[in-house]
């Protein structure tokens, strides 16, 4: 199961993903791993409707996403995995997901978060989760769109302390 992109983005599917990344990567499927969205029919429908026609969309809880990635997605299928938070991605990795690189594409303003980039606001829990992912050898690159220059997230966190 080739994951062509693993992205943290609290908006999940939106223009940057459905136009920018999909156009560059040509995936066969977008997999949203999110407990809240998976349990809410209207949200699932909204995300399916925001996806380019012909692209498969699967929306699953974190636990079901692990199962799907481990055994149910066809091995010749290019998949974009979207999660809404660093903590959710850490849960997937601690549950057995093997990845080497993550695109940190959008964690937006919320009370208690500090701005690192126009599209990246982190609180201490986000930073802790990202550090744990990096400690597992996972490269974390902040980049909102495919044409932007990637920025090492851990270096950014450390320099902005």
Short mmCIF file of C-alpha atoms in Angstrom, two decimals:
data_model
loop_
_atom_site.label_atom_id
_atom_site.label_comp_id
_atom_site.label_asym_id
_atom_site.label_seq_id
_atom_site.Cartn_x
_atom_site.Cartn_y
_atom_site.Cartn_z
CA UNK A 1 0.00 0.00 0.00
CA UNK A 2 1.94 2.97 -1.19
CA UNK A 3 1.11 6.09 0.76
CA UNK A 4 2.02 8.90 -1.60
CA UNK A 5 1.36 11.53 1.07
CA UNK A 6 0.73 11.56 4.80
CA UNK A 7 -0.60 14.99 5.74
CA UNK A 8 -1.62 16.65 8.99
CA UNK A 9 -4.25 19.26 8.17
CA UNK A 10 -7.09 20.21 10.49
CA UNK A 11 -9.27 21.08 7.47
CA UNK A 12 -8.69 17.62 5.96
CA UNK A 13 -10.01 17.88 2.36
CA UNK A 14 -10.07 21.40 0.94
CA UNK A 15 -8.68 23.24 -2.08
CA UNK A 16 -4.98 22.76 -1.28
CA UNK A 17 -5.52 19.02 -1.06
CA UNK A 18 -8.18 18.41 -3.69
CA UNK A 19 -6.57 20.66 -6.29
CA UNK A 20 -2.91 21.16 -5.37
CA UNK A 21 -1.73 17.86 -3.93
CA UNK A 22 -4.09 15.62 -5.93
CA UNK A 23 -2.99 17.23 -9.20
CA UNK A 24 0.70 16.69 -8.39
CA UNK A 25 0.45 13.21 -6.85
CA UNK A 26 -2.38 11.62 -8.87
CA UNK A 27 -3.58 9.40 -6.03
CA UNK A 28 -6.24 6.73 -6.41
CA UNK A 29 -7.70 7.29 -2.95
CA UNK A 30 -7.88 9.78 -0.12
CA UNK A 31 -8.15 8.18 3.31
CA UNK A 32 -9.33 10.40 6.15
CA UNK A 33 -8.49 8.90 9.54
CA UNK A 34 -10.51 10.85 12.10
CA UNK A 35 -12.73 9.55 14.89
CA UNK A 36 -15.02 12.59 14.89
CA UNK A 37 -15.61 12.76 11.16
CA UNK A 38 -16.03 8.99 10.87
CA UNK A 39 -18.90 9.17 13.36
CA UNK A 40 -20.74 12.07 11.73
CA UNK A 41 -22.69 11.36 8.55
CA UNK A 42 -23.08 14.97 7.38
CA UNK A 43 -19.32 15.60 7.76
CA UNK A 44 -18.50 12.45 5.82
CA UNK A 45 -20.86 13.53 3.05
CA UNK A 46 -19.33 17.02 2.94
CA UNK A 47 -15.80 15.63 2.55
CA UNK A 48 -16.85 13.16 -0.12
CA UNK A 49 -18.51 16.01 -2.03
CA UNK A 50 -15.32 18.13 -1.75
CA UNK A 51 -13.25 15.45 -3.47
CA UNK A 52 -12.48 15.51 -7.20
CA UNK A 53 -14.72 13.20 -9.20
CA UNK A 54 -13.27 9.75 -9.80
CA UNK A 55 -11.08 9.78 -6.70
CA UNK A 56 -12.01 7.23 -4.04
CA UNK A 57 -12.61 8.61 -0.56
CA UNK A 58 -12.56 6.48 2.56
CA UNK A 59 -13.36 7.97 5.95
CA UNK A 60 -12.58 5.82 8.96
CA UNK A 61 -11.92 6.01 12.67
CA UNK A 62 -8.26 5.81 13.67
CA UNK A 63 -8.58 2.14 14.65
CA UNK A 64 -10.38 1.21 11.44
CA UNK A 65 -7.87 3.20 9.38
CA UNK A 66 -5.02 1.14 10.85
CA UNK A 67 -6.83 -2.05 9.89
CA UNK A 68 -7.59 -0.72 6.41
CA UNK A 69 -4.01 0.41 5.80
CA UNK A 70 -2.67 -2.88 7.08
CA UNK A 71 -4.78 -5.27 5.09
CA UNK A 72 -7.56 -3.85 2.95
CA UNK A 73 -6.18 -1.18 0.63
CA UNK A 74 -4.92 -2.62 -2.67
CA UNK A 75 -1.11 -2.68 -2.83
CA UNK A 76 -1.04 -1.01 -6.25
CA UNK A 77 -3.20 1.90 -5.11
CA UNK A 78 -1.68 5.33 -4.40
CA UNK A 79 -3.23 6.71 -1.22
CA UNK A 80 -3.17 10.10 0.48
CA UNK A 81 -3.64 9.75 4.24
CA UNK A 82 -5.11 12.79 5.99
CA UNK A 83 -5.30 13.30 9.75
CA UNK A 84 -6.42 16.43 11.55
CA UNK A 85 -3.83 16.57 14.32
CA UNK A 86 -0.32 15.53 15.30
CA UNK A 87 -1.83 13.54 18.19
CA UNK A 88 -3.98 11.48 15.80
CA UNK A 89 -0.99 10.69 13.61
CA UNK A 90 1.02 9.67 16.66
CA UNK A 91 -1.79 7.27 17.64
CA UNK A 92 -1.62 5.68 14.18
CA UNK A 93 2.15 5.33 14.34
CA UNK A 94 2.02 3.90 17.86
CA UNK A 95 -0.67 1.53 16.57
CA UNK A 96 1.68 0.15 13.93
CA UNK A 97 1.58 2.49 10.94
CA UNK A 98 5.04 2.60 9.38
CA UNK A 99 5.89 5.90 7.68
CA UNK A 100 9.05 7.84 7.00
CA UNK A 101 7.79 11.33 6.14
CA UNK A 102 4.87 13.61 7.04
CA UNK A 103 3.61 16.79 5.44
CA UNK A 104 2.47 19.19 8.15
CA UNK A 105 0.18 21.20 5.96
CA UNK A 106 -2.22 23.06 8.17
CA UNK A 107 -2.75 23.36 11.90
CA UNK A 108 -4.61 26.61 12.25
CA UNK A 109 -5.17 29.19 14.96
CA UNK A 110 -6.93 28.18 18.12
CA UNK A 111 -6.66 29.69 21.58
CA UNK A 112 -3.46 28.51 23.27
CA UNK A 113 -1.53 27.87 20.07
CA UNK A 114 1.47 29.90 18.96
CA UNK A 115 2.15 30.90 15.38
CA UNK A 116 5.13 29.33 13.66
CA UNK A 117 4.01 29.92 10.06
CA UNK A 118 0.87 31.47 8.53
CA UNK A 119 -0.63 27.96 8.33
CA UNK A 120 1.02 26.39 11.38
CA UNK A 121 -0.05 27.15 14.96
CA UNK A 122 0.97 24.66 17.64
CA UNK A 123 0.28 24.15 21.31
CA UNK A 124 2.42 22.11 23.69
CA UNK A 125 0.48 18.89 22.99
CA UNK A 126 1.00 19.32 19.23
CA UNK A 127 4.71 19.98 19.75
CA UNK A 128 5.05 16.97 22.05
CA UNK A 129 3.35 14.69 19.51
CA UNK A 130 5.56 16.00 16.70
CA UNK A 131 8.71 15.48 18.77
CA UNK A 132 7.64 11.90 19.49
CA UNK A 133 7.08 11.28 15.78
CA UNK A 134 10.50 12.75 14.96
CA UNK A 135 12.11 10.58 17.65
CA UNK A 136 10.81 7.57 15.72
CA UNK A 137 12.82 8.71 12.70
CA UNK A 138 9.90 10.32 10.87
CA UNK A 139 10.77 13.41 8.82
CA UNK A 140 8.30 16.25 9.48
CA UNK A 141 8.07 18.87 6.77
CA UNK A 142 5.86 21.96 6.93
CA UNK A 143 4.53 22.78 3.47
CA UNK A 144 1.05 24.00 2.71
CA UNK A 145 1.10 23.51 -1.07
CA UNK A 146 3.24 21.32 -3.34
CA UNK A 147 5.07 24.28 -4.88
CA UNK A 148 6.19 25.71 -1.51
CA UNK A 149 9.61 25.06 -0.03
CA UNK A 150 9.50 22.48 2.75
CA UNK A 151 10.56 23.52 6.25
CA UNK A 152 11.79 21.12 8.92
CA UNK A 153 9.13 21.29 11.64
CA UNK A 154 11.31 20.30 14.59
CA UNK A 155 13.96 22.89 13.68
CA UNK A 156 11.20 25.48 13.36
CA UNK A 157 9.80 24.61 16.79
CA UNK A 158 13.22 24.83 18.39
CA UNK A 159 14.20 28.12 16.77
CA UNK A 160 10.90 29.78 17.70
CA UNK A 161 11.04 28.87 21.41
#
